[in-house]
Coordinates of C-alpha atoms in Angstrom, one line a residue:
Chain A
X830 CA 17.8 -4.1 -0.1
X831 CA 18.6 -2.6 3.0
X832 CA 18.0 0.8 2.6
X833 CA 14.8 -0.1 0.5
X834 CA 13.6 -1.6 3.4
X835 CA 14.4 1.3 5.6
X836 CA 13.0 3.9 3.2
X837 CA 9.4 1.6 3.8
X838 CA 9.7 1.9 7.3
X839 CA 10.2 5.2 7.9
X840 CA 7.5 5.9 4.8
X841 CA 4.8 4.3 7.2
X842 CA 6.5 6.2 10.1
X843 CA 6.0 9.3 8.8
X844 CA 2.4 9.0 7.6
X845 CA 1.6 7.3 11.1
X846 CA 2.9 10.4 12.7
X847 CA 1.1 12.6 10.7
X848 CA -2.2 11.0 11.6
X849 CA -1.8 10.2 15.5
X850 CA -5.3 11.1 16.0
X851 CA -6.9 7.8 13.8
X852 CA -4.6 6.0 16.8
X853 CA -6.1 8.2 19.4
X854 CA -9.2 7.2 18.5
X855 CA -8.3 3.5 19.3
X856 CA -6.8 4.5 22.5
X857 CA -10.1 6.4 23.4
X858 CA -12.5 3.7 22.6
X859 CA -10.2 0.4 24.6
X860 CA -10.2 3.0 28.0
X861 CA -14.3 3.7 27.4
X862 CA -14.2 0.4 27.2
X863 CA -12.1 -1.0 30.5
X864 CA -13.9 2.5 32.0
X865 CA -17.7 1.1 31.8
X866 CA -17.1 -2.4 33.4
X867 CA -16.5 -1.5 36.9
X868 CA -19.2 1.3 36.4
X869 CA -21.7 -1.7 35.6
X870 CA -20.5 -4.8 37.8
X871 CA -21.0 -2.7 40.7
X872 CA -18.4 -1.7 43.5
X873 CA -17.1 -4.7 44.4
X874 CA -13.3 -4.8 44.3
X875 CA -13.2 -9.2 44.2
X876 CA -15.6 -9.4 41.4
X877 CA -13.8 -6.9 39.5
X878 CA -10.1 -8.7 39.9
X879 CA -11.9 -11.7 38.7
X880 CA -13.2 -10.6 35.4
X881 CA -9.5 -7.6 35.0
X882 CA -8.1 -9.8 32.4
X883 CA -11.0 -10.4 30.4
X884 CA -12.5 -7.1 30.7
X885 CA -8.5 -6.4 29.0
X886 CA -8.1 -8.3 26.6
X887 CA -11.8 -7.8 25.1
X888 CA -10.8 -4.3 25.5
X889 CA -7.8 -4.8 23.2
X890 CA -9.2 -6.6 20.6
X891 CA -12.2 -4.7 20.3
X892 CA -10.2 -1.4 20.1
X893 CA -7.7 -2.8 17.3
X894 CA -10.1 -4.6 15.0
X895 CA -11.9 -1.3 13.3
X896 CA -8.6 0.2 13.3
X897 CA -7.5 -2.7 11.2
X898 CA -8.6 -1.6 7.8
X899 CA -6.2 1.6 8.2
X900 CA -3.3 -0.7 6.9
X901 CA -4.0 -0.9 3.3
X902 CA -7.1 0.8 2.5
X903 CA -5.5 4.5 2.2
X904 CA -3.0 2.9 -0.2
X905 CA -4.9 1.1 -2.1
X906 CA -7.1 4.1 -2.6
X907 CA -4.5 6.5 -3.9
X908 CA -2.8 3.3 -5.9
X909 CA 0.5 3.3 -3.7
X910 CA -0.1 -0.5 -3.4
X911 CA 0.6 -0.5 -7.7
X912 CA 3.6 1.1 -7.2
X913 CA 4.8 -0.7 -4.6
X914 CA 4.9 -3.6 -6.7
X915 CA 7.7 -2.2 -8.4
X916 CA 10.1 -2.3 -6.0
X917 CA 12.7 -5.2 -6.6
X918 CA 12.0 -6.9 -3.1
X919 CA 9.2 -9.0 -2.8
X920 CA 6.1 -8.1 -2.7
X921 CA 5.3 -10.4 0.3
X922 CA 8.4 -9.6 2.0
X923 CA 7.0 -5.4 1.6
X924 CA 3.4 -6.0 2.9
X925 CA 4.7 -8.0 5.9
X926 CA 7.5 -5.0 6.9
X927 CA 3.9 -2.6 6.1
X928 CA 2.3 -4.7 8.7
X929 CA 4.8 -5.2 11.2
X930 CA 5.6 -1.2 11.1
X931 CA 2.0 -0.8 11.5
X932 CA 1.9 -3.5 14.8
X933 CA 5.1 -1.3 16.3
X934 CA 3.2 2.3 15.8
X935 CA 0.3 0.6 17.7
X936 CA 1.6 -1.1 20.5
X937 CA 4.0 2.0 22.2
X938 CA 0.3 3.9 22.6
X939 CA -1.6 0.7 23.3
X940 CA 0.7 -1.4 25.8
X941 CA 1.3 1.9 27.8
X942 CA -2.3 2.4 28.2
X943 CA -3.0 -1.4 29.2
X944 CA -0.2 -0.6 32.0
X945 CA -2.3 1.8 33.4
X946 CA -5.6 0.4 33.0
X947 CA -3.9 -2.4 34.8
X948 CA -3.4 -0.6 37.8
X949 CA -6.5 1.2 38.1
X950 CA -8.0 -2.8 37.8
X951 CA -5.9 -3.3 40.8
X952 CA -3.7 -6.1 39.1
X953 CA -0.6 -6.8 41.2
X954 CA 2.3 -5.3 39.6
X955 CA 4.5 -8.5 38.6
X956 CA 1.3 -9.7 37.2
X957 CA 1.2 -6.5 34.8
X958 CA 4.5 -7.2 33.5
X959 CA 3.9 -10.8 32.7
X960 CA 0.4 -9.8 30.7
X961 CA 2.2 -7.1 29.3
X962 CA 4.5 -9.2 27.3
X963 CA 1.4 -11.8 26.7
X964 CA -0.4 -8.4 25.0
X965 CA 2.4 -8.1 22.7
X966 CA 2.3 -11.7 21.1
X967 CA -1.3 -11.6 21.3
X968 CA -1.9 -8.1 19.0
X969 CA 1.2 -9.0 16.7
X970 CA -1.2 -12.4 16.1
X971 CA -4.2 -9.9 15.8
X972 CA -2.5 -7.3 13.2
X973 CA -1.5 -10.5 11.1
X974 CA -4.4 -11.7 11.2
X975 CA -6.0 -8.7 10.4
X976 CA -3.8 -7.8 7.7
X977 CA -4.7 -10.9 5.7
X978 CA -8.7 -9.7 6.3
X979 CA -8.4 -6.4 5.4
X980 CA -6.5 -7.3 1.8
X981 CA -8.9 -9.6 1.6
X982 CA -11.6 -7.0 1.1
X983 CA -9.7 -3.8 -0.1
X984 CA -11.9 -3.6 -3.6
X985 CA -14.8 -4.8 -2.3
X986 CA -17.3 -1.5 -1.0
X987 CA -18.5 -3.0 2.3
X988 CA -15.5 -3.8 3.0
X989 CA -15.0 -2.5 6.8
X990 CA -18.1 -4.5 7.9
X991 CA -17.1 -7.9 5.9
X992 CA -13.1 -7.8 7.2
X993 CA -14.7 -7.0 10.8
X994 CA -16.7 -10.2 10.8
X995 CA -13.9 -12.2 9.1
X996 CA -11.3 -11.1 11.8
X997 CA -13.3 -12.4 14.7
X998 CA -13.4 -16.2 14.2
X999 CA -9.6 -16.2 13.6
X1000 CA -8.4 -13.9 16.6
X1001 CA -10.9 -16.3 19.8
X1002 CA -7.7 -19.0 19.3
X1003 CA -5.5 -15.3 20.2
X1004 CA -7.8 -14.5 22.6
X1005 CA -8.2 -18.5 24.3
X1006 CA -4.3 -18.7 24.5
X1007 CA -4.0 -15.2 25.9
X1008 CA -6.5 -15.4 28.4
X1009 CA -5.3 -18.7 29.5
X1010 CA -2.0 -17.3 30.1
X1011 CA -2.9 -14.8 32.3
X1012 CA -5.2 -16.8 34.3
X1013 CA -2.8 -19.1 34.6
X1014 CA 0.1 -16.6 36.1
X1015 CA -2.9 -15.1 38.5
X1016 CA -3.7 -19.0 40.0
X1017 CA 0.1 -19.7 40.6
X1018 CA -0.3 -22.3 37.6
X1019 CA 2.4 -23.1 35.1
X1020 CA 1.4 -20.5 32.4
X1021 CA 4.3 -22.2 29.6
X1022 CA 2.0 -24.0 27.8
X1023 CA -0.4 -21.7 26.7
X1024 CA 2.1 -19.2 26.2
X1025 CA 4.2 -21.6 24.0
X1026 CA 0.9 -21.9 22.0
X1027 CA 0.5 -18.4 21.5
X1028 CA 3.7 -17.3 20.3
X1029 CA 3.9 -20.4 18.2
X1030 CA 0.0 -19.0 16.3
X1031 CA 1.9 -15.7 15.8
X1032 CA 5.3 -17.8 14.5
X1033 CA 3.0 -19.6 11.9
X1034 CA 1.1 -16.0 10.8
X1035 CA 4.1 -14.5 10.4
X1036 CA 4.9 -17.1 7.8
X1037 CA 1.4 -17.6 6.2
X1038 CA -0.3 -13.9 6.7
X1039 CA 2.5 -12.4 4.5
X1040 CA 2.0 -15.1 1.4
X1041 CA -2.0 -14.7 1.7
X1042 CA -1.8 -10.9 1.8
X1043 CA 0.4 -10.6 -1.4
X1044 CA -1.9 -12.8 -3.0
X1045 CA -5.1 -10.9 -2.3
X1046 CA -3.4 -7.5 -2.6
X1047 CA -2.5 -8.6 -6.1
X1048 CA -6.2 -9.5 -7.0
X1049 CA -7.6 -6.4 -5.7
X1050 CA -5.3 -4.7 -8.3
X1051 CA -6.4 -6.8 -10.9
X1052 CA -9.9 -5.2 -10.6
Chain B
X1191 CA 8.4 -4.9 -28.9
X1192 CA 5.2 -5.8 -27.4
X1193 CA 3.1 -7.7 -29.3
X1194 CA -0.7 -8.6 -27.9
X1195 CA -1.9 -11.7 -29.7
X1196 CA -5.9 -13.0 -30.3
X1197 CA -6.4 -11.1 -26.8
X1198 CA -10.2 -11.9 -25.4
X1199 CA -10.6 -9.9 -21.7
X1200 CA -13.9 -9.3 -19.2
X1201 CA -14.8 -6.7 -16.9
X1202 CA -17.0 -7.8 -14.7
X1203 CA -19.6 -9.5 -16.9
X1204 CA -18.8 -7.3 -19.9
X1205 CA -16.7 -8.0 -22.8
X1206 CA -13.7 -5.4 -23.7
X1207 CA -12.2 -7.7 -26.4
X1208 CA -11.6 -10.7 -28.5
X1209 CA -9.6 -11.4 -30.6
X1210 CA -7.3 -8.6 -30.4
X1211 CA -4.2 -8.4 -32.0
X1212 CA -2.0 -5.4 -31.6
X1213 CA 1.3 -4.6 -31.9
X1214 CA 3.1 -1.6 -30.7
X1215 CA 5.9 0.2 -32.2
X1216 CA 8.8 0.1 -30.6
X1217 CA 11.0 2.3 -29.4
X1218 CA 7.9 5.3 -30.3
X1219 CA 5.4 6.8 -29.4
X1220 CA 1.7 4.6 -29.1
X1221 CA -1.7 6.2 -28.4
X1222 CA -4.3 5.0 -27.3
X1223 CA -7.8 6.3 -28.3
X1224 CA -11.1 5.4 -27.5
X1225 CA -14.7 6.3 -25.8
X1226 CA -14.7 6.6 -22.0
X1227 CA -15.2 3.2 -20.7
X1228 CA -13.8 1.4 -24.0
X1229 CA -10.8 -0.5 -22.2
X1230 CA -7.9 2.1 -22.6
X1231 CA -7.3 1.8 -18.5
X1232 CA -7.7 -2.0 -18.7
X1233 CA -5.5 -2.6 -21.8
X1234 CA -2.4 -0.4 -20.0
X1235 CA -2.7 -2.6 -16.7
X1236 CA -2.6 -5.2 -18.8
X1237 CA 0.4 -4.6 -20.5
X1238 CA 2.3 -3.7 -17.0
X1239 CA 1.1 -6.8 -15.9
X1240 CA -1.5 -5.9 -13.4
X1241 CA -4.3 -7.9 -15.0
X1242 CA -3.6 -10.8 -16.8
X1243 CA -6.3 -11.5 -20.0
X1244 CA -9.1 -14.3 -19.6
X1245 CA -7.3 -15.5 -23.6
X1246 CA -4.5 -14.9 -25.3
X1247 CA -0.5 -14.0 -24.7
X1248 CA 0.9 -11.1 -24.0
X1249 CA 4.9 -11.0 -26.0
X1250 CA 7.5 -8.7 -24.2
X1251 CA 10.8 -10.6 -24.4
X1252 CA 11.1 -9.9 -21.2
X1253 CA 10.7 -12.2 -18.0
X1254 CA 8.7 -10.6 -15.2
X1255 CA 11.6 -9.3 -12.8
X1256 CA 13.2 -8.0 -16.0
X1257 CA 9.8 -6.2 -17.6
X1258 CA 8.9 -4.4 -13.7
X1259 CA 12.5 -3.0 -13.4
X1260 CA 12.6 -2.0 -16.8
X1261 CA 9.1 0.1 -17.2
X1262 CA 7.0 3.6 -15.0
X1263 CA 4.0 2.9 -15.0
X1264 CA 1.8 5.9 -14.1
X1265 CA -2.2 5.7 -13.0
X1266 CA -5.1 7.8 -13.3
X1267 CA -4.9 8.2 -10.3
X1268 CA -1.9 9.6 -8.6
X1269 CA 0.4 7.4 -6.4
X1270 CA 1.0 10.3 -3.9
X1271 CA -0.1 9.8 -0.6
X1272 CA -1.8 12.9 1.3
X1273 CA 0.5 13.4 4.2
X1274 CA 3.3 13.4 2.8
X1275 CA 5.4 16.4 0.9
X1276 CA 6.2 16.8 -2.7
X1277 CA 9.6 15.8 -2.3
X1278 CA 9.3 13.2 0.6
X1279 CA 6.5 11.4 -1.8
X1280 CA 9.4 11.5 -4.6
X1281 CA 12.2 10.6 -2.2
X1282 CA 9.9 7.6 -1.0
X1283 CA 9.2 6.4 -4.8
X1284 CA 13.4 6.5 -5.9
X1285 CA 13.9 4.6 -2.5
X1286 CA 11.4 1.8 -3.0
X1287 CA 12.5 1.1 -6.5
X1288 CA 16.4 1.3 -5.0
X1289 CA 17.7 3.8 -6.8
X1290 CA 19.7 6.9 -5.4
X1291 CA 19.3 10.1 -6.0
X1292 CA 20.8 13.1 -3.8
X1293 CA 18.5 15.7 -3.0
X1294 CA 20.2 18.8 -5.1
X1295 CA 19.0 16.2 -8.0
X1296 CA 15.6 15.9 -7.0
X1297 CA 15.9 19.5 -7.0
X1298 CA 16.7 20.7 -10.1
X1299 CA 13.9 18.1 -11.9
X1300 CA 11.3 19.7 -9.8
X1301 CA 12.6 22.9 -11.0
X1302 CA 12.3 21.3 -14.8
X1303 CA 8.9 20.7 -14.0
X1304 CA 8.6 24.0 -12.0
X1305 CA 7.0 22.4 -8.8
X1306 CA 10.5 23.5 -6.5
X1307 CA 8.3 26.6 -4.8
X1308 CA 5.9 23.6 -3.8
X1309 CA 8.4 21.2 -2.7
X1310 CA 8.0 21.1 1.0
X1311 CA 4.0 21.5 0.8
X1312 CA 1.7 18.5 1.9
X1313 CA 0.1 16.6 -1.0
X1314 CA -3.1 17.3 1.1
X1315 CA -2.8 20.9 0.1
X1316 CA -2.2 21.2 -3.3
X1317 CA -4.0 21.6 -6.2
X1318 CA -4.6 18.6 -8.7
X1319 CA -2.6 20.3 -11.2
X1320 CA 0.3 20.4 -9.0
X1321 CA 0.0 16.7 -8.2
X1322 CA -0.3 15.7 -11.4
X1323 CA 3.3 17.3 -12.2
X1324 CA 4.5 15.8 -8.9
X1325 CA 3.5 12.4 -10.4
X1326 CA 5.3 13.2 -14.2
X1327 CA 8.4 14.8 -12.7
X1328 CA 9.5 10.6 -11.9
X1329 CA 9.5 10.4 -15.6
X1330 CA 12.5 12.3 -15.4
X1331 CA 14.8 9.8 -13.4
X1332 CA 14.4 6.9 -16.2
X1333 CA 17.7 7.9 -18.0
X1334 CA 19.9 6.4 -15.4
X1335 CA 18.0 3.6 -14.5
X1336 CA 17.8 1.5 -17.8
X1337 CA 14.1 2.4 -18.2
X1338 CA 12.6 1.3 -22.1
X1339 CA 8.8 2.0 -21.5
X1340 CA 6.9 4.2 -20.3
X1341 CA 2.9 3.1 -19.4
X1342 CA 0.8 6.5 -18.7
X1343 CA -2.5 6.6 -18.3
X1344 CA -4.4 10.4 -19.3
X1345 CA -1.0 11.5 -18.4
X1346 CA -2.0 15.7 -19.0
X1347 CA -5.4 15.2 -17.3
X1348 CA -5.1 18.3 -15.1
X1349 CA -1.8 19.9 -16.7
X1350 CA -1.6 23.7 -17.6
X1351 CA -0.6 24.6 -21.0
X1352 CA 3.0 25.0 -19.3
X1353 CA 2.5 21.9 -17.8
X1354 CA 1.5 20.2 -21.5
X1355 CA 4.3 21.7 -23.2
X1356 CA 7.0 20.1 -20.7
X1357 CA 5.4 16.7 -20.6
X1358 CA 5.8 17.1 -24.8
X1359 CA 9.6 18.2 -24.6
X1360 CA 10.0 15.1 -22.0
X1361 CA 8.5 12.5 -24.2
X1362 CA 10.6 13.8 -27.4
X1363 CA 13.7 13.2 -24.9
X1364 CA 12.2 9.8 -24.4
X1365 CA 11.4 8.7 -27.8
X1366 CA 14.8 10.2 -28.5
X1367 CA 16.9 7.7 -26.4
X1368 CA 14.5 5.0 -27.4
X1369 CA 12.2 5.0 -25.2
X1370 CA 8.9 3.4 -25.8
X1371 CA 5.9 5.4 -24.8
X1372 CA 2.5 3.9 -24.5
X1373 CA -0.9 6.3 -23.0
X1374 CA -3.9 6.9 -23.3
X1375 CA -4.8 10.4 -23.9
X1376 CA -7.8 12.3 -25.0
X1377 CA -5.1 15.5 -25.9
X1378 CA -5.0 16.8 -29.5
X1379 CA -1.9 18.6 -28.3
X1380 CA 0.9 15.7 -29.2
X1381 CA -0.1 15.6 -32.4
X1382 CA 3.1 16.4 -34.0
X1383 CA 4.5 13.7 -33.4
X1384 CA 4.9 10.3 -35.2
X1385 CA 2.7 8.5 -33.7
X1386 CA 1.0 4.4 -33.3
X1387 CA -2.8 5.2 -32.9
X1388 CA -4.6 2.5 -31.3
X1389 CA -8.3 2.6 -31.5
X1390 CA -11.0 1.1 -29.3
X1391 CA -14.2 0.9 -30.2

């Protein structure tokens, strides 16, 4: 069980390395992004601090949603999803370690970019730690979230453009907690609350995303 | 023994079948023929347990942990994924069904198959002929693992005469150690053996 898990991971590794430039390509579009606010509110370093953590995490979601389809579509293309089926652990259990994997790969280029962008905002530097960690929860919420949209639409032909639209109603409770948190921490106000609601979204996705996945995964194969 | 009882199945809006009984012989070697677009695809992903029929049963004696550890089933397409080698995408496959293999054995059945020269080339880079063999040479690690069936789909779509006449010399090793084979195939090549045909029309 172990070592089947391992051989997943480092399966998912190895293709992710392979193709760094798909993540590039993310990276590229969140710093265009953060790059064109400040170029259109004007040079005015207050109103810029006020909007830093929106201009961030719009920045973030925006860059991971197109990405999102990456997870299964290649797979279910060359029909490594059929095999997978085969192997003696769960299917659930192998679709959530194929999204999590996928979430890890994502964040090392995506939370060390936010750092910077962070500082060229000119966010104070305990703050950038704090909404560092907030990031995390946030995108784990996203990719789950995601995961469940793009199985959702892996036989259909449109697909990218449906899962798109279906990911956005479900990630403004990630993006509400988030930004709350962070706004929060800036005002000196307890940020715990929103916080706890956030990790606790991501606590139940981790539990539902995986079952709804399988269970659209396994109807797309049935086409 | 697999026996498909008053089967009735749609595509889409089309009917395949109704009321189709089959059964298939067992351990041997079953064919199935048929026109493009007649169901052969469909009635093999039925039978592995991809699709499961609008009527009818489906009798394997097996439950459904039992029947997935105990059969390959092999696409049209092949389950190889681009950036990965020959024998990483062969490594990966043995390790997500948990079974262990050292490499010198991966070895030598690529060198059955006579894929070892291509071993450490990228899927993205070979020829289809190459990764059709890529995708056969699992057959080969069924002995130890208590495999009985064998589900192929156009299975020597792509294959060299070469090719053709190993995939022959694996299935008579198969039938053999009773095995149970079921394809499709369009190939007059297999003809001597005894063989289940199973027509569509």
């Amino acid at each position: 069980m172990y070592k089947i898990i391992l051989t997943l991971i480092t399966r998912d590794l190895k293709i992710y390395s392979r193709s760094l430039s798909d993540f590039m390509s993310t990276i590229a579009f969140m710093v265009t992004i953060v790059m064109l606010f400040p170029l259109a509110i004007g040079p005015q370093p207050d109103k810029l601090s006020f909007l830093s953590n929106a201009v961030l995490w719009i920045a973030l979601i925006m860059s991971i949603i197109p990405s999102l389809d990456k997870i299964y579509l290649n797979d279910f293309k060359n029909g490594w999803l059929e095999q997978l089926s085969y192997s003696p652990i769960l299917l659930e259990i192998v679709l959530l370690i194929k999204c999590l994997t996928y979430w890890l790969t994502l964040m090392f280029p995506i939370i060390t970019t936010l750092a910077i962008l962070s500082f060229i905002l000119g966010i104070k530097s305990y703050l950038i730690v704090w909404n560092l960690i907030v990031f995390i929860i946030g995108s784990l919420a996203i990719c789950l979230v995601g995961s469940i949209c793009s199985s959702l639409t892996l036989g259909a032909r449109t697909g990218n453009i449906i899962s798109s639209l279906l990911i956005l109603p479900l990630t403004i409770p990630v993006l509400i907690f988030g930004i709350s948190t962070c706004e929060a921490l800036k005002s000196n106000l307890n940020p715990y609350p929103n916080l706890y609601l956030l990790i606790s979204f991501s606590l139940i996705l981790i539990i539902l995303s995986p079952i709804l996945t399988a269970a659209s995964v396994r109807i797309a194969l049935s086409k | 023994m697999i026996i498909l009882e008053n089967i009735e199945i749609y595509r889409g809006n089309k009917l395949l079948f109704s009321d189709f009984n089959q059964c298939f012989v067992s351990p041997g070697l079953n064919v199935i023929k048929g026109k493009n677009g007649s169901g052969k695809t469909t009635l093999i992903k039925m039978i592995a347990g991809f699709i499961s029929p609008n009527k009818g049963i489906i009798n394997k004696n097996y439950n459904t942990y039992e029947w997935l550890q105990n059969h390959i089933y092999i696409g049209s397409q092949n389950s190889l994924s681009n950036e990965l080698s020959v024998m990483e995408n062969i490594k990966i496959w043995l390790g997500i069904r948990g079974w262990n293999f050292s490499n010198k054995e991966i070895e030598e059945k690529l060198m059955k198959i006579k894929i070892l020269n291509f071993k450490n080339i990228l899927i993205s880079q070979c020829s289809d002929g190459i990764k059709r063999k890529t995708d056969l040479c699992k057959l080969f690690f069924s002995s130890r693992n208590n495999i009985k069936f064998w589900l192929l789909d156009e299975p020597t779509n792509n294959l060299d005469d070469d090719g053709k006449q190993i995939f022959k010399l694996l299935l008579k090793q198969f039938i053999e150690s009773k095995g149970t084979i079921i394809m499709s195939s369009h190939d007059k090549s297999i003809s001597n053996f005894k063989i289940n045909y199973i027509r569509l029309n």
